[in-house]
Structure formats: C-alpha cells, structure tokens
Short mmCIF file of C-alpha atoms and ligand atoms in Angstrom, two decimals:
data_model
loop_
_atom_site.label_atom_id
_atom_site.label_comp_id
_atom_site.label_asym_id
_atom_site.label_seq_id
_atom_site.Cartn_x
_atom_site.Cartn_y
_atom_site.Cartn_z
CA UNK A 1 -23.24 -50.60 8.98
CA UNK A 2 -23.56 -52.30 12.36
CA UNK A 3 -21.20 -53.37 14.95
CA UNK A 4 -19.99 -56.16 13.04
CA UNK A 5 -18.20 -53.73 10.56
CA UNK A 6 -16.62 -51.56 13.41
CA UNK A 7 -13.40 -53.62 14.70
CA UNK A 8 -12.93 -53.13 18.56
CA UNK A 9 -9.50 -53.06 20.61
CA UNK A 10 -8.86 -55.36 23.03
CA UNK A 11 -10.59 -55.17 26.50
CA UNK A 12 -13.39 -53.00 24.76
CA UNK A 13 -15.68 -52.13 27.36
CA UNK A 14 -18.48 -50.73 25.87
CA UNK A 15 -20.34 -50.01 29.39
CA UNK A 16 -17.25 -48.16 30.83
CA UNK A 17 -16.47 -45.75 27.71
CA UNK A 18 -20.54 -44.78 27.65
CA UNK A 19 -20.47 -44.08 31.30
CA UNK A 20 -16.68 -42.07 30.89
CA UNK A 21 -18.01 -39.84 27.10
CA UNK A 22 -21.54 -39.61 28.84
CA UNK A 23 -20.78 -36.08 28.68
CA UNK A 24 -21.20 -35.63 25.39
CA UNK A 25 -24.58 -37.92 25.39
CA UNK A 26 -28.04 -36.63 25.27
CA UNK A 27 -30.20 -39.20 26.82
CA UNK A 28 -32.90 -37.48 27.20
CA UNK A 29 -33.42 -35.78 23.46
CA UNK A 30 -37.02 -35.56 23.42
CA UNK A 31 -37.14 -32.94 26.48
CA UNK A 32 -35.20 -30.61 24.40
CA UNK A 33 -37.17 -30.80 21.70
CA UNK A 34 -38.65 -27.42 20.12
CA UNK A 35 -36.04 -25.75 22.16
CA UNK A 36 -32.43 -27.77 20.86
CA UNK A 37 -31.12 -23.93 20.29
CA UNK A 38 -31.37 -22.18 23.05
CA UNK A 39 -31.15 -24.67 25.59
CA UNK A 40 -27.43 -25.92 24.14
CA UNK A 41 -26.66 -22.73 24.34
CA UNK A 42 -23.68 -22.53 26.83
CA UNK A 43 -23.77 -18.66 27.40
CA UNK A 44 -27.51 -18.50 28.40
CA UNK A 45 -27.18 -14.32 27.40
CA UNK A 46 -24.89 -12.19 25.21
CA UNK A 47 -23.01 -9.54 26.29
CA UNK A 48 -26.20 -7.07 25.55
CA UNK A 49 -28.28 -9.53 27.91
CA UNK A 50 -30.46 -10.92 25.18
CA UNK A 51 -31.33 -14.85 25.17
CA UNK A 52 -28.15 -16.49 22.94
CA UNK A 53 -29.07 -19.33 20.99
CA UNK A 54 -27.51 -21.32 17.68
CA UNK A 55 -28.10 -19.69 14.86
CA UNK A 56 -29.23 -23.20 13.47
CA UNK A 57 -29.74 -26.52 14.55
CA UNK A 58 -27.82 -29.71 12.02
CA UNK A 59 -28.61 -32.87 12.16
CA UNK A 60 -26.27 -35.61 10.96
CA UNK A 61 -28.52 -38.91 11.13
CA UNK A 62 -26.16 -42.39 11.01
CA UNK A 63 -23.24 -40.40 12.33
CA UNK A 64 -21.55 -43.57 12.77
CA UNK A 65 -18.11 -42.37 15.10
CA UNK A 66 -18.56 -38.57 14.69
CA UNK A 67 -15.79 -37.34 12.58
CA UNK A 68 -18.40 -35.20 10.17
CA UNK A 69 -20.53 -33.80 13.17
CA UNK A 70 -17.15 -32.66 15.20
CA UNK A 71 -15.35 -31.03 11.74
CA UNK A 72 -18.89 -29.40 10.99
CA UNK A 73 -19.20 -28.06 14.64
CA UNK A 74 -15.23 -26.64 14.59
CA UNK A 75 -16.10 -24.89 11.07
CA UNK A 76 -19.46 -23.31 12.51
CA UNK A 77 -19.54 -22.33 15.98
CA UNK A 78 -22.76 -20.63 15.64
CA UNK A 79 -24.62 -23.99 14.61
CA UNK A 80 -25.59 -26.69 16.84
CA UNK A 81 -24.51 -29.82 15.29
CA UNK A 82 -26.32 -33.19 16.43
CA UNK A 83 -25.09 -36.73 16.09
CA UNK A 84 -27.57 -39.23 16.15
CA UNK A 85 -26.87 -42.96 15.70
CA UNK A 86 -28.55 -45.85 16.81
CA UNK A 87 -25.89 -48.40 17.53
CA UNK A 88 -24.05 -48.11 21.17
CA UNK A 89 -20.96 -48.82 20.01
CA UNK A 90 -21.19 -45.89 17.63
CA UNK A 91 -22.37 -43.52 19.99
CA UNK A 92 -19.15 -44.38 22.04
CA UNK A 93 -16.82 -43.47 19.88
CA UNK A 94 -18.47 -40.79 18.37
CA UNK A 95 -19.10 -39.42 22.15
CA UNK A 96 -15.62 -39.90 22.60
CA UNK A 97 -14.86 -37.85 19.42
CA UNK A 98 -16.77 -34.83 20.78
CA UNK A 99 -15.54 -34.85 23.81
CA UNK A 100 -12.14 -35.13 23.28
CA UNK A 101 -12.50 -31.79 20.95
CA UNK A 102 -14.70 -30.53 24.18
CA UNK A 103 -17.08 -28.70 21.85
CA UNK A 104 -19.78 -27.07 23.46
CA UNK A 105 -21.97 -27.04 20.09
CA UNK A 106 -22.00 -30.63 19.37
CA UNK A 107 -24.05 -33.48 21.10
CA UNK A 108 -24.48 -37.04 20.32
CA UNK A 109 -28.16 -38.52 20.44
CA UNK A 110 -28.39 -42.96 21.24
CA UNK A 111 -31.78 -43.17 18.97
CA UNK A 112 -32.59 -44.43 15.83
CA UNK A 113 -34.42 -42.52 12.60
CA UNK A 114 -37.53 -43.69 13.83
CA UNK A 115 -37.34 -41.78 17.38
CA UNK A 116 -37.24 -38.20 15.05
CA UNK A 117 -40.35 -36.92 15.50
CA UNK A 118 -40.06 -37.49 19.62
CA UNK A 119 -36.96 -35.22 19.26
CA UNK A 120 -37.61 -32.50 16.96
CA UNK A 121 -40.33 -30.12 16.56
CA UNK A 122 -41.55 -28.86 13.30
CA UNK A 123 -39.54 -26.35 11.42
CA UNK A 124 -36.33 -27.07 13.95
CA UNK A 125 -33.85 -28.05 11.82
CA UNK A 126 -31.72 -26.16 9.34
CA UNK A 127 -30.50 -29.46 7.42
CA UNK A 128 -30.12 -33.24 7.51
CA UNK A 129 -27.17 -35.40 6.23
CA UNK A 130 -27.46 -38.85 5.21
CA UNK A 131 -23.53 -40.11 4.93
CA UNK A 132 -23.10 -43.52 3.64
CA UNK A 133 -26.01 -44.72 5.09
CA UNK A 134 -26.17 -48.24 5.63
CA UNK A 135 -27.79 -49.33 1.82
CA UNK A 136 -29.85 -52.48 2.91
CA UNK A 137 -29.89 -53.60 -0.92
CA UNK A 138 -32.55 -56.33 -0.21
CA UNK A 139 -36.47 -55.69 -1.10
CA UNK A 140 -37.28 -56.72 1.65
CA UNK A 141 -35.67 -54.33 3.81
CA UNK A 142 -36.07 -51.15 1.65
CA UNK A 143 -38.26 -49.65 4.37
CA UNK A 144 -35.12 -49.64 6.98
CA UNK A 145 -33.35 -47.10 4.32
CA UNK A 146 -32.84 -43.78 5.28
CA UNK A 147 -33.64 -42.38 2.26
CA UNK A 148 -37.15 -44.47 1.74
CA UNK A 149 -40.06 -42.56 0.53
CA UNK A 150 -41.76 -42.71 3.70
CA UNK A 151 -38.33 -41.66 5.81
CA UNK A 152 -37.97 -38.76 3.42
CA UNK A 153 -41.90 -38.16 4.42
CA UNK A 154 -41.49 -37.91 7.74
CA UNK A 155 -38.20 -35.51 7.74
CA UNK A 156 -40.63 -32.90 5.97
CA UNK A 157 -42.39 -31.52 8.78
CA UNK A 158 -38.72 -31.23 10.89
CA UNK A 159 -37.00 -28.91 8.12
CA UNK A 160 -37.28 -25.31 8.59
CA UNK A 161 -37.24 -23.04 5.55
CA UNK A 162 -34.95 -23.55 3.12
CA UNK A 163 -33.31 -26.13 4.62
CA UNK A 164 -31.32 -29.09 2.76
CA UNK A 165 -31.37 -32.86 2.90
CA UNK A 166 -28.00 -34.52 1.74
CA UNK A 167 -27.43 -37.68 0.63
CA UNK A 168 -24.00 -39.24 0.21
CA UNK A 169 -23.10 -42.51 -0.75
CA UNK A 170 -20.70 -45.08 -2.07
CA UNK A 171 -23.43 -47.04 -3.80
CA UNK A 172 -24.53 -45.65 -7.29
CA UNK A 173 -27.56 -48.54 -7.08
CA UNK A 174 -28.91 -46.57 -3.99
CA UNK A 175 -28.28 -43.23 -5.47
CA UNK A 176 -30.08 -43.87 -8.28
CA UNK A 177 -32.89 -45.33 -6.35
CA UNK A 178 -32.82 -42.51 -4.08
CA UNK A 179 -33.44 -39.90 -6.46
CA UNK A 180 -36.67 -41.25 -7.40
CA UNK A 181 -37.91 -41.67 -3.83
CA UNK A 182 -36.70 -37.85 -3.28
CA UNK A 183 -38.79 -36.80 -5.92
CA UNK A 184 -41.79 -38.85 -4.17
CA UNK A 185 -41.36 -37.50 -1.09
CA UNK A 186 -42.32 -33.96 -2.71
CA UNK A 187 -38.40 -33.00 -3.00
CA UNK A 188 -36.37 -30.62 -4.98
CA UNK A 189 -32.93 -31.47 -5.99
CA UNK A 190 -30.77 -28.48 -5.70
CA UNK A 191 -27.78 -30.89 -7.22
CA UNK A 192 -27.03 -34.46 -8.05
CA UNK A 193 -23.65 -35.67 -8.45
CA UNK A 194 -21.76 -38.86 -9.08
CA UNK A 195 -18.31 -37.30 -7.99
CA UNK A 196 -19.26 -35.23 -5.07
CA UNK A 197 -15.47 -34.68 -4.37
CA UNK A 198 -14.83 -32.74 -7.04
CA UNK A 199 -18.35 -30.78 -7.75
CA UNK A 200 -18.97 -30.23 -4.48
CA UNK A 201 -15.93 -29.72 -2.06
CA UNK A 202 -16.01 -28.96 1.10
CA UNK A 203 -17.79 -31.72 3.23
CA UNK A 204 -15.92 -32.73 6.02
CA UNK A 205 -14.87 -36.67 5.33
CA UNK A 206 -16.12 -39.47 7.65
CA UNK A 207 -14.61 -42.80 8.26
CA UNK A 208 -16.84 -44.61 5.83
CA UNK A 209 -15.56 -42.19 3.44
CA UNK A 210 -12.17 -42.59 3.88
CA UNK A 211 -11.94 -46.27 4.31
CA UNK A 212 -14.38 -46.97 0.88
CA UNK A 213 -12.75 -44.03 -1.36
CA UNK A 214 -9.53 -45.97 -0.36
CA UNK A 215 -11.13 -48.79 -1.91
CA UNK A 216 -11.57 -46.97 -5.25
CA UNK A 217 -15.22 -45.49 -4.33
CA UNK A 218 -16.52 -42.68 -6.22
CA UNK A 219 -18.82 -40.40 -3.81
CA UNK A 220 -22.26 -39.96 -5.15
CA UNK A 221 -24.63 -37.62 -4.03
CA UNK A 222 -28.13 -35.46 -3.81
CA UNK A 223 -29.06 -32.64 -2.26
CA UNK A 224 -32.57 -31.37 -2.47
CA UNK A 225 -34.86 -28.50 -0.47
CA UNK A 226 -38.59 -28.84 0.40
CA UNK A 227 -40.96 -28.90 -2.70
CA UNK A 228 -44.75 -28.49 -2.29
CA UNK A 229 -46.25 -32.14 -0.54
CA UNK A 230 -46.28 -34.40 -3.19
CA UNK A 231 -49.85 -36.18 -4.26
CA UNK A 232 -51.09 -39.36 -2.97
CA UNK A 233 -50.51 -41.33 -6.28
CA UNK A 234 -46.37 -39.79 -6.70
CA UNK A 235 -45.98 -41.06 -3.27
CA UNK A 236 -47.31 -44.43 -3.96
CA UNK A 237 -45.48 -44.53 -7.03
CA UNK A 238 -42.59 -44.35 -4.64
CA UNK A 239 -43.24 -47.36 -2.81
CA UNK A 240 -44.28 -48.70 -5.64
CA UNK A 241 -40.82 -48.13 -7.61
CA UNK A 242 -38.30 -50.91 -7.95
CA UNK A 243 -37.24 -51.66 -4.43
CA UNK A 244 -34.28 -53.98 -5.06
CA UNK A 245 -31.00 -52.20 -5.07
CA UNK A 246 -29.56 -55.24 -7.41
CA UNK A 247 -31.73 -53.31 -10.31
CA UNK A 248 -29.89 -50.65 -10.14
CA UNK A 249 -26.43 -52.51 -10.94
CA UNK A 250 -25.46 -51.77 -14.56
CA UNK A 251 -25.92 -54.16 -17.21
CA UNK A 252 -22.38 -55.08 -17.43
CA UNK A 253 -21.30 -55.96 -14.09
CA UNK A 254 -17.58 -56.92 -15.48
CA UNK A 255 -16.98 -53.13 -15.61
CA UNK A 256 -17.69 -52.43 -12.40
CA UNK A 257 -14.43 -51.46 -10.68
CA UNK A 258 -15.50 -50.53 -7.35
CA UNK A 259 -18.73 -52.74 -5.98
CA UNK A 260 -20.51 -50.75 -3.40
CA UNK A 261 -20.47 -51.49 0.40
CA UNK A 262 -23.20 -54.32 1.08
CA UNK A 263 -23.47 -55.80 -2.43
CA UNK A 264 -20.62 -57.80 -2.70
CA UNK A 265 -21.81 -60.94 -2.36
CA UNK A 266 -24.98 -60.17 -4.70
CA UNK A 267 -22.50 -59.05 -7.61
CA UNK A 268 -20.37 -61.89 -7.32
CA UNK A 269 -22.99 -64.36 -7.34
CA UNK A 270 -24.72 -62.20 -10.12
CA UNK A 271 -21.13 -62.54 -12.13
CA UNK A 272 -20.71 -66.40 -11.45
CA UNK A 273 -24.33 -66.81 -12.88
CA UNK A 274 -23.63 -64.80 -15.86
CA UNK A 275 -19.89 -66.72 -16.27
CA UNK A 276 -22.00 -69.59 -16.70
CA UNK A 277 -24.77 -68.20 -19.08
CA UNK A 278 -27.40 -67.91 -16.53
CA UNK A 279 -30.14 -65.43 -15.96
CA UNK A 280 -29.03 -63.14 -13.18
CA UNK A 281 -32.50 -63.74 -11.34
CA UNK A 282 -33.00 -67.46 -11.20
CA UNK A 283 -35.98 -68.22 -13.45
CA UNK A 284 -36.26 -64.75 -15.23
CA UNK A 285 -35.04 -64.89 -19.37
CA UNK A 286 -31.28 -64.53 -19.76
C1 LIG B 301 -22.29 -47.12 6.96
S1 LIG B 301 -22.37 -46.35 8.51
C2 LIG B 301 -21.90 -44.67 8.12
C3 LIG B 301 -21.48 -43.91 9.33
C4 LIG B 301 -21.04 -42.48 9.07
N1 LIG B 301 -22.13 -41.65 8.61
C5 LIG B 301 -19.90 -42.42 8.10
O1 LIG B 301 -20.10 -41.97 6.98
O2 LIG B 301 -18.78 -42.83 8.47
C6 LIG B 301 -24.12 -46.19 8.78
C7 LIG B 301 -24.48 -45.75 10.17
O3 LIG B 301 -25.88 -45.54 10.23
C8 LIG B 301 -26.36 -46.07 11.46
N2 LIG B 301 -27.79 -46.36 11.25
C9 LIG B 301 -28.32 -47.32 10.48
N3 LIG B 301 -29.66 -47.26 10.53
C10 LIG B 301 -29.97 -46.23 11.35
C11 LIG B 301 -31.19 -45.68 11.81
N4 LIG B 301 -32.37 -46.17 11.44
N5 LIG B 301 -31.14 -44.62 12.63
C12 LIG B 301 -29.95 -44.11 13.03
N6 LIG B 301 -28.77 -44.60 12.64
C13 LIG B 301 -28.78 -45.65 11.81
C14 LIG B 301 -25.48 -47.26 11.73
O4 LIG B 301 -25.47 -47.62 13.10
C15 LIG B 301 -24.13 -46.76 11.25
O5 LIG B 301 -23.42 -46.11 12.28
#
C-alpha cells in the first residue's frame, strides 16, 4: 500500500532520515547492473586471492519497510538480498532497517517494478518475492499489479536458472487471479497454497504479514520456476482473463471472515446490495 497506510511519528522528516540511512541506499542501481554480485561484495578477494562474489543475487520487489529482506540476508550471508520499493517513505524505514542490522549483503533500491530491466541483466537473479503486494482490485488498474501477465513477462528474461518467483498474499481474489496470469506468462507452479504458514514454513514474516494475519488473514501463496515462453494466444488469454479482483470473491460473501486488504469497501457495498436483493453489479441479473 502507499504512504497513506504507513502511520508516521511525530516530526517525521522524511528528507533527514533518507539523507541519515543513505547508507544503505543504492541510488544509482542501474550502474551495477550485470555485476550486483561481485561488486556488493565487501571482501573484493578470498583468502586464496580469487574474485569473492554472492553466491546469488534475491530480489524482494514491494519490500515495503524491510523486515523480509534483513531476516533473509541474516539467514544467508552468501546471498545478496535487494530491497526495492518505490515509495520514499518505505525506502526510509526499510533503509533504516538495514542499517541498523549493518548488513553488508543487503541494499535497498528507491525504484519502482517498472525500472527492472534498467537494473538487472538477464539471467542475474536467483529469485523474486512478491509479499502482499499492493492488490489494486479495480479493472482498471490490473496492469499496476505485480503479478500481471505482462509484469510476470518481463521478470522472465531477469531469472537465472532455476530460479523461483513467489507470490504471497492476504487476498484469495488476487491469488486466484494470479495463478492464471502465472500460467500465461509461460510459468510453472512448483506449489500453490492457501495456508502458506503451515505448508510452507520458513519465510521470514513482514509487517503486512503480521498486522493482516492479526486480523484473521490466511496467507495464500504460489511459487512457480521458468516454463518454456508461452504462445502469443496463452498470453493474450491472460490479458484477456477476468481482470476485476471483485470476481474472484466467493459467491457467498456472508462467509467471508477475513476480507482482504483493499476490498473492503467493495464487499461491503457488494453485501448491502445483496441485503437488499440487488444484483451485486448494478444492472447485471440478480
Ligand atoms: C502492501 S505493501 C507490502 C510491503 C511488504 N512487502 C510487506 O509485506 O510488508 C506493498 C508495497 O509495494 C510497494 N509497491 C507497490 N507498487 C510497486 C511497484 N510498482 N514497484 C515497487 N514497489 C511497489 C508499495 O510502496 C508498498 O511498500
């Protein structure tokens, strides 16, 4: 989500906190692109005088105030673990976050998903995670997601072999939909789950995480690997699929016990309209 979801304390200066975690800011990403691993190296050469780099180079894209990019770099000091968000106030705290563990293997990055292929060369990076990204329910802005067809298109080329994609998210409506724009984008899915908690332990929690499983959230999730490029006509049939995130609410919206981050509003209007025997969609049969 944007700044509007982040509360700030008092006398917030966002200026003055870039300027004192700037540190732990790469402003100039694209000039270490095709080289990320050796050149955030800190030990330039290993004890036997060969050239050290990361054994692998992460990116977590949304990284919102770093929690999952700092736990990731602690657990793996041999990977290079790369926060990239696109909203400043983000990028200060999750600068701050980094720097405060003073972690020589993880960096934040102040672009957005669009600025990836000025970053990264091809085959660069051992794996992408997609953590609550923000779900932008709305047709109309189903080309902002992070896990849109064309998104998923353009992380192909970055991925080295074998490398994953993960998707995790509060929001059954955008899992759902995301597993058909995976498959689209020429993806494999090495698992889907809708309680990634318990099938899949292990990923470090972020603060969206904590704050919606509070709420009662379940964590749903994909995973998926590089499948041959898809055809023409499966991609299209991605942007042709069912862009609205409100068609992927269930039937019975009374059931729902947890309504997912950003569709609030949508569901309670949906539930007034139904309270009152009306279609959901104005003008489409009830
Ligand atoms: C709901 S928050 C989740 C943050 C974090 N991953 C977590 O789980 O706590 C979504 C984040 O994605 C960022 N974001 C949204 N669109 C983006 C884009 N196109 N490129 C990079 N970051 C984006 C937002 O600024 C926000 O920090």
């Amino acid at each position: 989500m944007g700044i509007t979801h982040i509360r700030l304390p008092k006398n917030f200066d966002l200026d003055e906190r870039l300027e004192r975690y700037a540190g732990a800011i790469e402003r100039d990403a694209g000039a270490y692109k095709g080289r990320w691993a050796e050149a955030c190296c800190p030990l330039a050469v290993d004890g036997g005088g060969a050239l050290r780099r990361y054994g692998s180079v992460h990116l977590d894209l949304g990284c919102g105030k770093g929690a999952f990019v700092v736990a990731c770099a602690e657990r793996d000091p041999e990977g290079l673990y790369i926060g990239m968000d696109a909203e400043p106030v983000c990028i200060a705290y999750a600068a701050q976050t980094v720097a405060e563990r003073d972690l020589p293997n993880a960096v934040i990055v102040p672009l957005g998903a669009d600025a990836l292929a000025r970053v990264f060369a091809e085959g660069e990076l051992a794996g992408i995670t997609l953590n609550f990204p923000t779900p932008h329910p709305k047709r109309h802005h189903a080309r902002k997601r992070l896990v849109h067809v064309d998104r998923l298109l353009a992380y192909r080329p970055l991925l080295a072999p074998g490398a994953t994609v993960t998707l995790r998210t509060d929001s059954q409506p955008l899992w759902e939909y995301a597993k058909g724009q995976f498959d689209a984008a020429g993806y494999r899915a090495l698992w889907t789950s809708a309680d990634v908690g318990r099938e899949h332990p292990g990923f470090p929690e972020t603060e969206y995480e904590r704050r919606l499983t509070a709420r009662g959230a379940a964590v749903y999730g994909i995973c998926a690997a590089l499948a041959p490029a898809p055809s023409p006509d499966r991609v299209q049939a991605g942007r042709d699929a069912e862009q609205s995130l409100m068609a992927y609410l269930p039937d019975d919206l009374f059931s729902l016990d947890y309504v997912p981050l950003g569709m609030e509003a949508a569901v309670e209007n949906f539930r007034n309209r139904e309270r009152k025997g009306k279609a959901r969609i104005p003008g489409a049969a009830g």
